[in-house]
Short mmCIF file of C-alpha atoms and ligand atoms in Angstrom, two decimals:
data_model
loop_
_atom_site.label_atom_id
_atom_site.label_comp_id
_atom_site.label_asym_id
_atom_site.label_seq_id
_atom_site.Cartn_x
_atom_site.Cartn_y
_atom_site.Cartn_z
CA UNK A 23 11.34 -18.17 -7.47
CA UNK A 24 13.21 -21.40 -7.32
CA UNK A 25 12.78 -24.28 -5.56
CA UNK A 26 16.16 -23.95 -3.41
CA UNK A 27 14.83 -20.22 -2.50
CA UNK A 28 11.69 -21.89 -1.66
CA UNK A 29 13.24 -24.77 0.61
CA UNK A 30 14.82 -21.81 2.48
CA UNK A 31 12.21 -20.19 3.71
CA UNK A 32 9.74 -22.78 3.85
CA UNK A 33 11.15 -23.45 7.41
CA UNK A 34 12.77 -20.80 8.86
CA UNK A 35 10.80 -17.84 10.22
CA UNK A 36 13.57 -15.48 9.07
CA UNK A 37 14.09 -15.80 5.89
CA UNK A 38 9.84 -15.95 6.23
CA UNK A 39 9.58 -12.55 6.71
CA UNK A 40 12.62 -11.51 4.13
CA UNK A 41 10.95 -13.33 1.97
CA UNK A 42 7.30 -11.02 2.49
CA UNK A 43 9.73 -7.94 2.85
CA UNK A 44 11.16 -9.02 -0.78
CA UNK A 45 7.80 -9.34 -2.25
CA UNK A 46 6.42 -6.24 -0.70
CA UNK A 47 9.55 -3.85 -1.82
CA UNK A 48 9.70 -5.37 -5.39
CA UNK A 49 5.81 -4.68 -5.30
CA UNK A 50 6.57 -1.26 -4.92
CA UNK A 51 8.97 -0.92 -7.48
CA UNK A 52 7.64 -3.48 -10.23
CA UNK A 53 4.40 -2.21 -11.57
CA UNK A 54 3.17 -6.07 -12.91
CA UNK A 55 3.66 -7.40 -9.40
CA UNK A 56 -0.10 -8.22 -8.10
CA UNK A 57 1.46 -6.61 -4.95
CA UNK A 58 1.82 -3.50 -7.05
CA UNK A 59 -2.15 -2.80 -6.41
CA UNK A 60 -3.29 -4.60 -2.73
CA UNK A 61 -6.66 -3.90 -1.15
CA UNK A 62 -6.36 -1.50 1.47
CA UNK A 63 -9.23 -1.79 4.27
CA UNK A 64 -10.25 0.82 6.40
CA UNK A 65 -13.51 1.44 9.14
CA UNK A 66 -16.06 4.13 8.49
CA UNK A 67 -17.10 6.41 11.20
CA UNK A 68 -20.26 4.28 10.78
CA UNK A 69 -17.90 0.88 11.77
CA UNK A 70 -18.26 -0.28 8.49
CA UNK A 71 -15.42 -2.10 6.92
CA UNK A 72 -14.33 -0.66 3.58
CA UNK A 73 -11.92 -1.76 0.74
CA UNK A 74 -10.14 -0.02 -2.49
CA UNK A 75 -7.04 -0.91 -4.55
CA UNK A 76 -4.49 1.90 -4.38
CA UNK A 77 -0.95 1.85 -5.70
CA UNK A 78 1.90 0.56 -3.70
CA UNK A 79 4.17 3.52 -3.90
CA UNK A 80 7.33 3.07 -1.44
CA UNK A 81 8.17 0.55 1.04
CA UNK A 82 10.41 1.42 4.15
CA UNK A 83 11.98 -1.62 5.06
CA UNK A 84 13.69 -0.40 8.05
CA UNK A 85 11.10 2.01 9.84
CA UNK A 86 8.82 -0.95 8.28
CA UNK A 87 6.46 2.06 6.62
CA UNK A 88 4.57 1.64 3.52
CA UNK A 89 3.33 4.88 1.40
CA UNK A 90 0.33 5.37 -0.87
CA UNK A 91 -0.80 8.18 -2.86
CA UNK A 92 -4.44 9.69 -2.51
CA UNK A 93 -6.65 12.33 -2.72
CA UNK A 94 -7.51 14.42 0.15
CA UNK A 95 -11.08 14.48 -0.35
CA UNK A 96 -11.78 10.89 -0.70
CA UNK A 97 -13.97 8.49 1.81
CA UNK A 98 -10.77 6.89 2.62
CA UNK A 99 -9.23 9.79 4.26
CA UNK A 100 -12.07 10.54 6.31
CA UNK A 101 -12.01 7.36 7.50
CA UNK A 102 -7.91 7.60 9.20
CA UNK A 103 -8.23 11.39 9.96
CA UNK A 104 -5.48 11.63 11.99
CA UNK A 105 -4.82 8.43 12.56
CA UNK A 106 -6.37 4.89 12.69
CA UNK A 107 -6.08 1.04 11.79
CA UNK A 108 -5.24 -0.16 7.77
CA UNK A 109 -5.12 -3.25 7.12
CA UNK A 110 -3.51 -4.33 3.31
CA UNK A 111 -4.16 -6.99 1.35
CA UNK A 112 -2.14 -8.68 -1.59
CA UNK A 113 -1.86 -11.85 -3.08
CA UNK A 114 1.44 -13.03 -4.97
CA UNK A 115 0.11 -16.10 -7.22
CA UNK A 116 3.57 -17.09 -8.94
CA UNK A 117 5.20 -16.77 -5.45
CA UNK A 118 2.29 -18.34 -3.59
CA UNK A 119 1.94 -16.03 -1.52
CA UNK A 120 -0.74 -14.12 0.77
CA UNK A 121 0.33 -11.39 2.16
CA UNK A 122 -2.16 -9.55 5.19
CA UNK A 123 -0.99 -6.64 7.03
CA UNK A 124 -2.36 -4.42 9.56
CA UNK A 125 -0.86 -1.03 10.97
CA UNK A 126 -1.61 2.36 11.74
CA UNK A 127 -2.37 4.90 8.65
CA UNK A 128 -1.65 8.70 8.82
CA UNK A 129 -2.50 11.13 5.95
CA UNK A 130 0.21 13.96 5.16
CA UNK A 131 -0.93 16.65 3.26
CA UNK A 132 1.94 18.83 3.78
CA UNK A 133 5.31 17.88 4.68
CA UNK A 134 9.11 16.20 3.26
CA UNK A 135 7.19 13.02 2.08
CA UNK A 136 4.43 14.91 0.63
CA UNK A 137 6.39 16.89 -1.28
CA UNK A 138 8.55 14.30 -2.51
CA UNK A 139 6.07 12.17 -3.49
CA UNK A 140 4.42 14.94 -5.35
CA UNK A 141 7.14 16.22 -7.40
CA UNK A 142 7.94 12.36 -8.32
CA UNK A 143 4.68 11.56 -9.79
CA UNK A 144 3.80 11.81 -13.52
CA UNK A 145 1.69 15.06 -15.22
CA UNK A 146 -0.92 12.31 -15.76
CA UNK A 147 -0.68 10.92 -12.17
CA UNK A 148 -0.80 14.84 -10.73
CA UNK A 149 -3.95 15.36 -13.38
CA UNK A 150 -5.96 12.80 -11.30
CA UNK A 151 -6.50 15.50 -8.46
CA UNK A 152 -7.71 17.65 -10.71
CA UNK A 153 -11.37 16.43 -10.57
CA UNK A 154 -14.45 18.73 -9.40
CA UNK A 155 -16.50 17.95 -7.81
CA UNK A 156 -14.26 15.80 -5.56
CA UNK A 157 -14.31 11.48 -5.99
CA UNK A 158 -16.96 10.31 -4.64
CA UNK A 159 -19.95 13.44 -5.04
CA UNK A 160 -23.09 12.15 -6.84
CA UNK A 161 -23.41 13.69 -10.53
CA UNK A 162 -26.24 13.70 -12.77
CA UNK A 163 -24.34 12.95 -15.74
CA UNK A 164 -21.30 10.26 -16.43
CA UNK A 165 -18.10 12.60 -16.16
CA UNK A 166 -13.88 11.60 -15.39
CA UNK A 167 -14.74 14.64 -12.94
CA UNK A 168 -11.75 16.49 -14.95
CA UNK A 169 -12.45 19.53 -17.46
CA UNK A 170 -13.22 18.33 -20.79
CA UNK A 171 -10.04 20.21 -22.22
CA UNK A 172 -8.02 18.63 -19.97
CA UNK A 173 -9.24 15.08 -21.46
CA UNK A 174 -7.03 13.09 -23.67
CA UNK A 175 -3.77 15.08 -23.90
CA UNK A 176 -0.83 15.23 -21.49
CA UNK A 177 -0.87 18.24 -18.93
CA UNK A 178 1.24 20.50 -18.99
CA UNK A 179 3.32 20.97 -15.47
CA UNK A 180 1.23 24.44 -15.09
CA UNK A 181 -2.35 23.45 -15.64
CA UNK A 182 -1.63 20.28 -12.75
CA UNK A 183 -0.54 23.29 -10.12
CA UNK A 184 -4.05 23.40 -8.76
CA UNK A 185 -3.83 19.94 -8.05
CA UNK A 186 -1.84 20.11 -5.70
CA UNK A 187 -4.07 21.18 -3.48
CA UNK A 188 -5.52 17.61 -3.60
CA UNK A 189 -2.83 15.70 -3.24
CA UNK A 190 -1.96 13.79 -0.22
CA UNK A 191 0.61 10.65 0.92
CA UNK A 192 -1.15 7.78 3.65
CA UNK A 193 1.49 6.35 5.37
CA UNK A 194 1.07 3.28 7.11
CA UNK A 195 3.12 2.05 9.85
CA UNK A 196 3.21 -1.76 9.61
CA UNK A 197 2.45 -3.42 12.81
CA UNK A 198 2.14 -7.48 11.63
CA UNK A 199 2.38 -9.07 8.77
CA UNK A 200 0.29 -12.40 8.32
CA UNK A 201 2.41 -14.88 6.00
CA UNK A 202 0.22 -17.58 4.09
CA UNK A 203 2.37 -20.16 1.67
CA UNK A 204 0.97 -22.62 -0.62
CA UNK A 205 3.11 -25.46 -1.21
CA UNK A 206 1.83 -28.92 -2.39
CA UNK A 207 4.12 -30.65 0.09
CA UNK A 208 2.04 -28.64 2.86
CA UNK A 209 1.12 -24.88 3.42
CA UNK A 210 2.72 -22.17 5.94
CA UNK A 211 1.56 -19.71 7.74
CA UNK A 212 3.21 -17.31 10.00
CA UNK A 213 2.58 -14.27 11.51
CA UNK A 214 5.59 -10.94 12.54
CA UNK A 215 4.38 -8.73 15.28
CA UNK A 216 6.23 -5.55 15.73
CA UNK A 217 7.63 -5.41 19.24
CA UNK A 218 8.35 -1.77 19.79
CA UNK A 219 10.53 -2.15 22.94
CA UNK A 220 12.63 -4.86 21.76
CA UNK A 221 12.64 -3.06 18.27
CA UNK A 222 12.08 -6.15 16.23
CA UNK A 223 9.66 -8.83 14.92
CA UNK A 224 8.08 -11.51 16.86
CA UNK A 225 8.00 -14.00 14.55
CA UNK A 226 5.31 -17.31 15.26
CA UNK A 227 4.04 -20.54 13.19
CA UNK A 228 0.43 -20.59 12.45
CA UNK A 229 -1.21 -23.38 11.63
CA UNK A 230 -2.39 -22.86 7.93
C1 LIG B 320 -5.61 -0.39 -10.23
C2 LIG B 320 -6.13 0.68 -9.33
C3 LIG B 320 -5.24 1.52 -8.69
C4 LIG B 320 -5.70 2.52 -7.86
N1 LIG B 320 -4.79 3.30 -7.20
C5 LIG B 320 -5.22 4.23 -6.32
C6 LIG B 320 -4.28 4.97 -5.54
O1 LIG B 320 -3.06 4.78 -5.63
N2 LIG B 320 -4.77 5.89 -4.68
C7 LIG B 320 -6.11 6.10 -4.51
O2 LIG B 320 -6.47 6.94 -3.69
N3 LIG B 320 -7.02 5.42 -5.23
C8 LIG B 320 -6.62 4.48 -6.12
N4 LIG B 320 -7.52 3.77 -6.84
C9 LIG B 320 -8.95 4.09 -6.71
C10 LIG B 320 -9.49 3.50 -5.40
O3 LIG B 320 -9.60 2.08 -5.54
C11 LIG B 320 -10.83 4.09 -5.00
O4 LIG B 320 -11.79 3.83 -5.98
C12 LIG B 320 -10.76 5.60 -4.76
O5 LIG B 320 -9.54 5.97 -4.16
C13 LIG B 320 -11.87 6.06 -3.83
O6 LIG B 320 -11.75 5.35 -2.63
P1 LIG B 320 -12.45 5.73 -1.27
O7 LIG B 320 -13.69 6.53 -1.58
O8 LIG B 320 -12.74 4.42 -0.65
O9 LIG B 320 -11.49 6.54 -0.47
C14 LIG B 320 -7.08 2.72 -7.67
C15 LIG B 320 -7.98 1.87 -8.30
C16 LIG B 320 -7.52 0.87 -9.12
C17 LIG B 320 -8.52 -0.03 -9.79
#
C-alpha cells in the first residue's frame, strides 16, 4: 500500500469502506493474505461465544455476501441452523488494518452455491469430509478421522463421492463492517451499517 493510497482513505469514509472491500476480496482470492483465514464467531445454544479460523472462500461485493466452506456435522453448524448472527474477524498487519464484521450466517447443503463450491474445490479439500466419526466426536485413540488408506496420497475423484454428503457452504450476509486503521499520525475507526431500504452503507467516524 502506498502512502498516497493511504492519504486517500485516511479521510474519506468512501474510499474507507473500498478500501475494507479491497482487502476482504483480495483475501479471498490471495491465499497469504491474513484475511485469507479470519476468526469466525458464533453463539452456542448454551449462549456461549465460540471462535474457529475457516477459509475465506468468495466475497460478493455487491449482494455484500461472504462464503465459507464447512462440514455439515460440525459445532459450528449447529450453532446457525437455519439462520443466526456471525461475526468475522481479520487483521491485515502490512495494511494496518482490523477488520470486524457481523451479519447473518445460513448453511446450504444443497443448492447452485453448494454445488459450485463443491465441484471447485481440490480432491484433497473434498477428502476433508471424509472423516468418521464426524469433527468433533471424542475418540480413544489419536486419528485424522479419515481411513488409513486414504492417508498420504491424493484421492481419486471417486473415493471423495461419499463426501459429499458432508459438504456444506455458510453464507454470511454482511450487515456492518467495523474499520480500525493504525497510522502513526493518528488511528481511524469507522463503522458501514447496511441500510436495507436505502440499499446502501451508512457510513460513521468512530473514535479509535
Ligand atoms: C488455517 C485453518 C483453516 C481452516 N479452515 C476451515 C474452513 O474453511 N472450514 C471449516 O469448517 N473449518 C476450518 N478450519 C477448522 C476450524 O477452525 C475448526 O477447528 C473446525 O471447523 C471445527 O469447528 P467447530 O466445531 O467450531 O464448528 C480451519 C482451521 C485452520 C487452522
Amino acid at each position: 500500500m502506498t502512502s498516497a493510497k493511504e492519504e486517500s482513505f485516511l479521510n474519506d469514509l468512501n474510499l474507507t469502506l473500498e478500501e475494507a472491500w479491497n482487502l476482504l476480496l483480495q483475501g479471498a482470492k490471495d491465499r497469504h493474505s491474513p484475511l485469507h483465514t479470519p476468526a469466525i464467531g458464533t453463539v452456542t445454544a448454551e449462549g456461549i461465544p465460540s471462535q474457529r479460523i475457516m477459509v475465506l472462500r468468495d466475497v460478493d461485493r455487491d449482494n455484500h455476501r461472504l462464503r465459507f466452506n464447512t462440514d455439515v456435522r460440525v459445532s459450528k453448524v449447529a450453532d446457525i441452523s437455519e439462520s443466526a448472527p456471525v461475526s468475522i474477524l481479520g487483521y491485515h498487519p502490512a495494511a494496518k488494518v482490523q477488520l470486524r464484521l457481523t451479519g447473518i450466517g445460513h448453511i446450504q447443503q444443497h443448492g447452485p452455491i453448494a454445488e459450485q463450491a463443491w465441484n471447485e474445490a481440490s480432491l484433497y479439500g473434498k477428502r476433508c469430509y471424509l472423516a468418521d466419526p464426524a469433527p468433533g466426536q471424542a475418540v480413544t485413540v489419536p486419528t485424522s478421522g479419515l481411513d488409513p488408506a486414504m492417508e498420504g496420497q491424493k484421492p481419486t475423484a471417486e473415493q471423495v463421492i461419499p463426501a459429499r454428503d458432508n459438504f456444506s457452504v455458510l453464507m454470511v450476509d454482511v450487515e456492518k463492517i467495523e474499520w480500525l486503521y493504525l497510522a502513526h499520525t493518528g488511528h481511524r475507526r469507522a463503522s458501514f451499517i447496511w441500510d436495507k431500504e436505502a440499499i446502501r452503507w451508512d457510513g460513521q467516524w468512530l473514535v479509535p
